[in-house]
Coordinates of C-alpha atoms in Angstrom, one line a residue:
X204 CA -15.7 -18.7 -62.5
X205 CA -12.5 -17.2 -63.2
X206 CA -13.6 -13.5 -62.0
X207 CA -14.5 -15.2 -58.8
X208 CA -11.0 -16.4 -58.2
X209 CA -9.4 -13.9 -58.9
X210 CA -11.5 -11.6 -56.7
X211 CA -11.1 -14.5 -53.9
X212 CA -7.1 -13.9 -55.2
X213 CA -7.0 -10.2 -54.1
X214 CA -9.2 -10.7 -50.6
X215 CA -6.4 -12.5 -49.7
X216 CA -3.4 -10.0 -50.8
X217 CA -5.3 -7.1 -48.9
X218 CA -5.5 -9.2 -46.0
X219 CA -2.2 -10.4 -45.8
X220 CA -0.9 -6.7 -46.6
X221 CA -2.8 -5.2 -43.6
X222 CA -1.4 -8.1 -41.7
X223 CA 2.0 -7.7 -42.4
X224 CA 1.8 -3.7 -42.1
X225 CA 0.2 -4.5 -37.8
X226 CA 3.6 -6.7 -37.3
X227 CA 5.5 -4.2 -38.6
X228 CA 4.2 -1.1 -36.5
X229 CA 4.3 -3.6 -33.5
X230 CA 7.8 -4.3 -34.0
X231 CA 8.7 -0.5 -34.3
X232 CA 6.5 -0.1 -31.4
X233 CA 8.5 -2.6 -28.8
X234 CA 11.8 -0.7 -29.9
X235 CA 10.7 2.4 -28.7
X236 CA 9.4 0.9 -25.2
X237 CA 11.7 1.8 -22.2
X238 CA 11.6 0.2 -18.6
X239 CA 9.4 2.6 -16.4
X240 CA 11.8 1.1 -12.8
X241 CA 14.9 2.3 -12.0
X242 CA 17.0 1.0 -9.4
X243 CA 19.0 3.1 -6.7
X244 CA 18.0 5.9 -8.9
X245 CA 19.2 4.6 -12.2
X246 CA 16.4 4.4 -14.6
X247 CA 16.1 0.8 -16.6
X248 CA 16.0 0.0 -20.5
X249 CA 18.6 0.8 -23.2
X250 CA 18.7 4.5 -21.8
X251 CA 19.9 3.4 -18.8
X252 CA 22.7 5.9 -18.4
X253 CA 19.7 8.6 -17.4
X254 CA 19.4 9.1 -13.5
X255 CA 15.4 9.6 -12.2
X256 CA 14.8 12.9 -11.0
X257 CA 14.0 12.8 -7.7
X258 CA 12.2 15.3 -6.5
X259 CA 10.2 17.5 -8.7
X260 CA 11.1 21.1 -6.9
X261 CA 9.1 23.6 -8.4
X262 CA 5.4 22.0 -8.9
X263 CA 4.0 20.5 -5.3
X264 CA 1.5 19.0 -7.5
X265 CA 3.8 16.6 -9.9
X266 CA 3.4 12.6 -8.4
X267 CA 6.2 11.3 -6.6
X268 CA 7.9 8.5 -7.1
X269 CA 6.5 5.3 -5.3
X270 CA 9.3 3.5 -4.2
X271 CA 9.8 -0.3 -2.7
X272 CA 13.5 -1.4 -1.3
X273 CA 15.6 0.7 -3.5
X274 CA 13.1 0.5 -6.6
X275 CA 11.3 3.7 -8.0
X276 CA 8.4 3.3 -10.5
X277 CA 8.9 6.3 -12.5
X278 CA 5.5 8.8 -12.6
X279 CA 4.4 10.2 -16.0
X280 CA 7.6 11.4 -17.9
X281 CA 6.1 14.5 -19.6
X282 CA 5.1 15.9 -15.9
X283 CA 8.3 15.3 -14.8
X284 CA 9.7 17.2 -17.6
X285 CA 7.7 20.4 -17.1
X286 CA 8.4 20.2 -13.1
X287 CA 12.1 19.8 -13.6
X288 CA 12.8 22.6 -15.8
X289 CA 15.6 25.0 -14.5
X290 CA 16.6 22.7 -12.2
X291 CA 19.8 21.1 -11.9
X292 CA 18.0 17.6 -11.8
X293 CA 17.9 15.1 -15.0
X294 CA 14.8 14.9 -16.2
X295 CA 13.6 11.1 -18.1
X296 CA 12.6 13.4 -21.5
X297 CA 9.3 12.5 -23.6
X298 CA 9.5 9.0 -24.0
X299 CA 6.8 7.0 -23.3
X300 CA 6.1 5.5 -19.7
X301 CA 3.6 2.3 -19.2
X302 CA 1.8 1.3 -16.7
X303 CA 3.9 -1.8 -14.3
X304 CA 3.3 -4.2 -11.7
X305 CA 4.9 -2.8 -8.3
X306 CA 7.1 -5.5 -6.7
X307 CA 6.0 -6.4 -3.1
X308 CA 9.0 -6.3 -0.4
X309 CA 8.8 -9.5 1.3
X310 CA 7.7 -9.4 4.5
X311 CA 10.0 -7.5 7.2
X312 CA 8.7 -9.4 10.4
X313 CA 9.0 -12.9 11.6
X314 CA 8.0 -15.3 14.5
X315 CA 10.9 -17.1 16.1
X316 CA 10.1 -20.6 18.4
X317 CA 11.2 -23.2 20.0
X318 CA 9.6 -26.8 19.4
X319 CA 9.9 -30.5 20.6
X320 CA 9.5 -33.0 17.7
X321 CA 6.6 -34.4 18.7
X322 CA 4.5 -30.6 18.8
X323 CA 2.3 -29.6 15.6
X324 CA 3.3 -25.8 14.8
X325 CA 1.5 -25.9 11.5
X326 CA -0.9 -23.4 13.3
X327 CA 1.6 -20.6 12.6
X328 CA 2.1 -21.0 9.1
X329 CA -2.1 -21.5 9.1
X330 CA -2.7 -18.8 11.6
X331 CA -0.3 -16.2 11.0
X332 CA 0.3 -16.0 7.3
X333 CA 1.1 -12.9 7.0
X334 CA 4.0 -13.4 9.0
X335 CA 7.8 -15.3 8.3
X336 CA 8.4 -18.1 10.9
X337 CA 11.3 -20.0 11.8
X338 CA 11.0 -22.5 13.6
X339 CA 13.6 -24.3 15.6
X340 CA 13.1 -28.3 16.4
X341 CA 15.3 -28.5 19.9
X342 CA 15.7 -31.9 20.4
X343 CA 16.3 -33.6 16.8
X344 CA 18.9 -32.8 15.2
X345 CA 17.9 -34.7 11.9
X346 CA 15.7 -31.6 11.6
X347 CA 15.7 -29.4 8.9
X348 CA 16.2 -26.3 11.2
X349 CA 17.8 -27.3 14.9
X350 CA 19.7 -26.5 17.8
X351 CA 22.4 -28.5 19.1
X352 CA 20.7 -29.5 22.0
X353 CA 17.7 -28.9 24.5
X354 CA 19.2 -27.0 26.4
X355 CA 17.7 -23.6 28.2
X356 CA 14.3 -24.0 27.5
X357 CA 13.6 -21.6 24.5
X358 CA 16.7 -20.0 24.8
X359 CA 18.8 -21.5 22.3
X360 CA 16.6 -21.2 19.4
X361 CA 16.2 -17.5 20.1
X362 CA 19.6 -16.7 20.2
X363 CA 21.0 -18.7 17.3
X364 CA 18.1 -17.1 15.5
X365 CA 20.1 -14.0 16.3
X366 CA 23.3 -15.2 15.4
X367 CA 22.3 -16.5 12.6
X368 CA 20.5 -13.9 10.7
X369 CA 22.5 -11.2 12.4
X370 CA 22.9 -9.4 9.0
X371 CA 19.7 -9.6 7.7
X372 CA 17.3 -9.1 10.2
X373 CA 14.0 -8.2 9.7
X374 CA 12.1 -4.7 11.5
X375 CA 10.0 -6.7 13.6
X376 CA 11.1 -10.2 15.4
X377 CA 8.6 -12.2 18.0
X378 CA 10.0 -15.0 20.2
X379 CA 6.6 -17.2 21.2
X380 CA 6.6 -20.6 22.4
X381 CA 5.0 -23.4 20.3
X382 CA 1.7 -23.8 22.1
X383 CA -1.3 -22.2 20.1
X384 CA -3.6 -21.2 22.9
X385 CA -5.7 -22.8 25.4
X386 CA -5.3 -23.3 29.2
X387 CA -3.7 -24.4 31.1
X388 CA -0.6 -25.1 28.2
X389 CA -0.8 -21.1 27.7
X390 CA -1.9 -19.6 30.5
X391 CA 0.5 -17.2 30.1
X392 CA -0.9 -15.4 27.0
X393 CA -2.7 -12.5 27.8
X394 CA -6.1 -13.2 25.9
X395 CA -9.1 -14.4 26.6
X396 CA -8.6 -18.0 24.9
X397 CA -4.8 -17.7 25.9
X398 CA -3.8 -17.4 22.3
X399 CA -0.4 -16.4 20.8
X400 CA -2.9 -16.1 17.4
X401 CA -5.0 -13.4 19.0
X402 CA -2.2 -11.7 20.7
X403 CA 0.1 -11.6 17.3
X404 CA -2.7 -10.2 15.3
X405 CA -3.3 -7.3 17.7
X406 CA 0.2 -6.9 18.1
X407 CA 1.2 -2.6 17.4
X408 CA 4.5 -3.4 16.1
X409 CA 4.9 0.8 15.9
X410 CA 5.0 0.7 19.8
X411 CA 8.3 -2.4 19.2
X412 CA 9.8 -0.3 16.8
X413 CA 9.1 3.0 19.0
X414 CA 10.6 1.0 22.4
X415 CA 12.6 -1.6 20.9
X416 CA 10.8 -4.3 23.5
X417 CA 7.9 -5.6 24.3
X418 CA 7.0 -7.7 26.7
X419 CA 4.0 -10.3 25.4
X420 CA 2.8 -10.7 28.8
X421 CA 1.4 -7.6 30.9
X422 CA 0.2 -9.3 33.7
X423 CA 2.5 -8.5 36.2
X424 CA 2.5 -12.0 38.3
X425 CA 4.2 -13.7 38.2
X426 CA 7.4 -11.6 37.7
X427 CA 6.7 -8.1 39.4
X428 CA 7.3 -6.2 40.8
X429 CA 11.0 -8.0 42.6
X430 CA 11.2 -10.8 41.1
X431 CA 14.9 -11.7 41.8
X432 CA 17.0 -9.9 44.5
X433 CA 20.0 -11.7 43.9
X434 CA 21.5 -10.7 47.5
X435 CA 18.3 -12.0 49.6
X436 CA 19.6 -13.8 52.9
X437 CA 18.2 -16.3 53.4
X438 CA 16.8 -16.3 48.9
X439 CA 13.0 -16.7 48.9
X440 CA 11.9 -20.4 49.9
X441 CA 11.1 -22.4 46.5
X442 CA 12.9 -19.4 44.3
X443 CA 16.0 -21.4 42.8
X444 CA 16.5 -19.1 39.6
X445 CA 17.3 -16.3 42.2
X446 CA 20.0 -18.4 44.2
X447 CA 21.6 -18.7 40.7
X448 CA 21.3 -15.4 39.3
X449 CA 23.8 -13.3 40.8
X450 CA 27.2 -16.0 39.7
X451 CA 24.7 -16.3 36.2
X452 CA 24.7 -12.3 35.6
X453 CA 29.1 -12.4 36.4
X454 CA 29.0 -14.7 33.5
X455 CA 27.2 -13.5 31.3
X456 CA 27.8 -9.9 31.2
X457 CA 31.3 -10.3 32.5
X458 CA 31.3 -7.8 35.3
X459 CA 30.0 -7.4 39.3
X460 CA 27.6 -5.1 38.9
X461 CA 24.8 -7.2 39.2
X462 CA 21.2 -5.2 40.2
X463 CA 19.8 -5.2 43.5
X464 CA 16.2 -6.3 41.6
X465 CA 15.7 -8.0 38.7
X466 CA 12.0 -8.0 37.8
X467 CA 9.5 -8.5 34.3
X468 CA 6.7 -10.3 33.7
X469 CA 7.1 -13.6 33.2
X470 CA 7.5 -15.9 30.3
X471 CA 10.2 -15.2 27.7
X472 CA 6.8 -14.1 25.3
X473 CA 8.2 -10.7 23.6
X474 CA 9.3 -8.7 20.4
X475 CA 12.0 -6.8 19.5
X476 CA 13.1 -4.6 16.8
X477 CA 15.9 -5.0 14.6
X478 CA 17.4 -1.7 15.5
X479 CA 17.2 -2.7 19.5
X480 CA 19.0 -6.5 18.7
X481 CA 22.0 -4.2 16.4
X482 CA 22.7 -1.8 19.8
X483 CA 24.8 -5.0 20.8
X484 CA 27.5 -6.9 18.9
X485 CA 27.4 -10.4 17.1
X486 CA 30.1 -11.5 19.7
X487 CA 27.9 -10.6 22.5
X488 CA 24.8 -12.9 21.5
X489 CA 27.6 -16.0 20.6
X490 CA 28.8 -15.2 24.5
X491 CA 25.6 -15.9 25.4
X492 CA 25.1 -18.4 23.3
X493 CA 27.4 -20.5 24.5
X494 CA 27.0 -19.8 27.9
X495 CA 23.3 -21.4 27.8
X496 CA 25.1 -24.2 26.0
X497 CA 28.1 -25.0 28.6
X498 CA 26.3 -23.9 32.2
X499 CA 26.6 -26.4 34.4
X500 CA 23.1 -25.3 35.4
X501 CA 20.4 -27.8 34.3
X502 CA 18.3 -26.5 31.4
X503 CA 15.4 -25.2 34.0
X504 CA 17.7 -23.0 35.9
X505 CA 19.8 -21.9 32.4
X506 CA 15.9 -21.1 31.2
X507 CA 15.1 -19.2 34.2
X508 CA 18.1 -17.2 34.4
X509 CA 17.7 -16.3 30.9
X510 CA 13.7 -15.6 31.4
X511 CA 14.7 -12.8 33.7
X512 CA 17.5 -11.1 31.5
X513 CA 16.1 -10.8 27.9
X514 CA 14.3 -7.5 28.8
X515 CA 17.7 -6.4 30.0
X516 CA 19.7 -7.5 26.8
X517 CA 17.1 -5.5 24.6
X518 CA 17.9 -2.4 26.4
X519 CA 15.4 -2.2 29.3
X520 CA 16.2 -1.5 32.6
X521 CA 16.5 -4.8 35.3
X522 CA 12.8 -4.0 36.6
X523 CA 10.2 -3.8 33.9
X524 CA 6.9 -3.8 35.3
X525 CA 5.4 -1.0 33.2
X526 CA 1.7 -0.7 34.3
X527 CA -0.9 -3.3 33.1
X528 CA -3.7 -1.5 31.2
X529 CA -1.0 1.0 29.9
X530 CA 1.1 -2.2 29.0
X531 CA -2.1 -3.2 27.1
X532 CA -2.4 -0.4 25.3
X533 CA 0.9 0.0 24.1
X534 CA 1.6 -3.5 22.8
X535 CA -1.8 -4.2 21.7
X536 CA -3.7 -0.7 21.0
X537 CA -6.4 -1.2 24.0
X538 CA -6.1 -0.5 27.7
X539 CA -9.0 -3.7 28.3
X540 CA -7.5 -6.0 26.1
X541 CA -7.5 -9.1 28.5

């Protein structure tokens, strides 16, 4: 009996000794463990002094450095030691680099809208997930996001989105309206079901970046190709916005030279890159901005003048009727699209 205890005795030394020895080399193991990120070039961990190389010059083979909004993820640090030798750049030495979790950049586009309290625009959150919205609630003010007043149909909400987020704008912005799809509530979408969904998902947001607009709509009526001629005598029967536009343009732009056309496809529908928004100041988008807000003009005329100038404050020339099927395949990557 007493040979079986103290047999039972030792089991249980040699299994606390192994255990103790494991906690011990773990220990000495986390000590040694060093960040593999580095930010703006600065590696992470206690060595954090040590700059990441790079570029390894002299082998075309070493990996590169995969990098996300100022973060690298440092490659394998024995590699880059052998690839930066004789070189004037730093290299991380031997110590051991594990494997991490790459931090996703939030996403760099986002739908902007308009909406009346009593209009569901779950669809985009639904719909378009892969996008940022902000949505703007134009005629409650109790609302979490708001403008002042409904005022200049969509207009508002567009350009205090601008104002707003002047600073931090993301690549890619899309002003829509808040109707899904269907007809006739979106008849001016240019798909077959009239659906901003469709449209945004085949959206080549290369071709905004490349031209800084788009227009949504490539059907050139109504809009194109003259639109507006500001000096018509007698103005075209029925066509108010045009009797308005040339005192509108003074205003807003503070000077005479206001264009003998003014012409784009209709319906304030486009995108626009962030570069494209920067080319003009803050001041100018709080100019116009207010002017939407203090117009005498009722909010149909203050949406239609602003309808036919957008295009024109992202850079494009007063007639924008670019043709339809190559329209088509610029913003949406296929001539037959609609």
């Amino acid at each position: 009996m007493r040979l079986s205890y103290r047999i039972g005795t030792a089991a249980l030394l040699i299994v606390a000794i192994i255990l103790i020895k494991r906690h011990l080399d773990l220990v000495q193991d986390d000590s040694r463990v060093q960040s593999g990120w580095s930010f703006n070039g600065i590696s992470g961990g206690s060595d954090s002094s040590v700059p990441v190389a790079s570029e390894s010059k002299n082998d075309a083979n070493a990996p590169a450095a995969d990098s996300k909004d100022g973060f690298s993820v440092v490659g394998d640090a024995n590699k880059d030691q052998s690839a930066a030798d004789g070189d004037d750049d730093i290299a991380l030495g031997s110590r051991p680099v594990y494997e991490t979790t790459p931090i996703i950049v939030p996403n760099d586009r986002v739908i902007v809208m308009a909406k009346l309290s009593a209009e569901d625009t779950a669809w985009v959150s639904n719909d378009l997930a892969d996008w940022r919205n902000y949505i703007y609630t134009v005629d409650d003010v109790n609302a979490a996001k708001h403008t002042p007043m409904n005022k200049g149909r969509e207009s508002l909400a567009y350009l205090q989105y601008i104002i707003e987020h002047y600073d931090d704008l993301p690549s890619t912005i899309v002003f829509i309206h808040s109707h899904r799809d269907g007809y006739p509530g979106a008849w001016h979408t240019d798909t077959m079901d009239y659906s901003n969904v469709d449209s945004i998902r085949a959206l080549q947001t290369d071709f905004v970046q490349r031209n800084g607009y788009a227009n949504l709509r490539c059907q050139l009526s109504p809009g194109c190709p003259d639109e507006i001629r500001p000096f018509r005598n007698p103005p075209q029967s029925g066509q108010t916005t045009e009797r308005v536009y040339a005192q509108a343009w003074k205003e807003l732009f503070n000077n005479t030279d206001v264009p003998e056309v003014v012409a784009v496809a209709c319906c304030s529908q486009f995108a626009v890159s962030r570069e494209q928004v920067l080319q003009r100041p803050l001041s100018d988008y709080q100019w116009f901005y207010e002017w939407v807000l203090t117009t005498p003009l009722s909010d149909k005329l203050a949406g239609g003048v602003m309808e036919y100038t957008w295009h024109i404050i992202f850079g494009q020339d007063p007639v924008y009727c670019p043709d339809a099927y190559q329209c088509y395949e610029d913003v949406y990557g296929n001539p037959y699209f609609w």
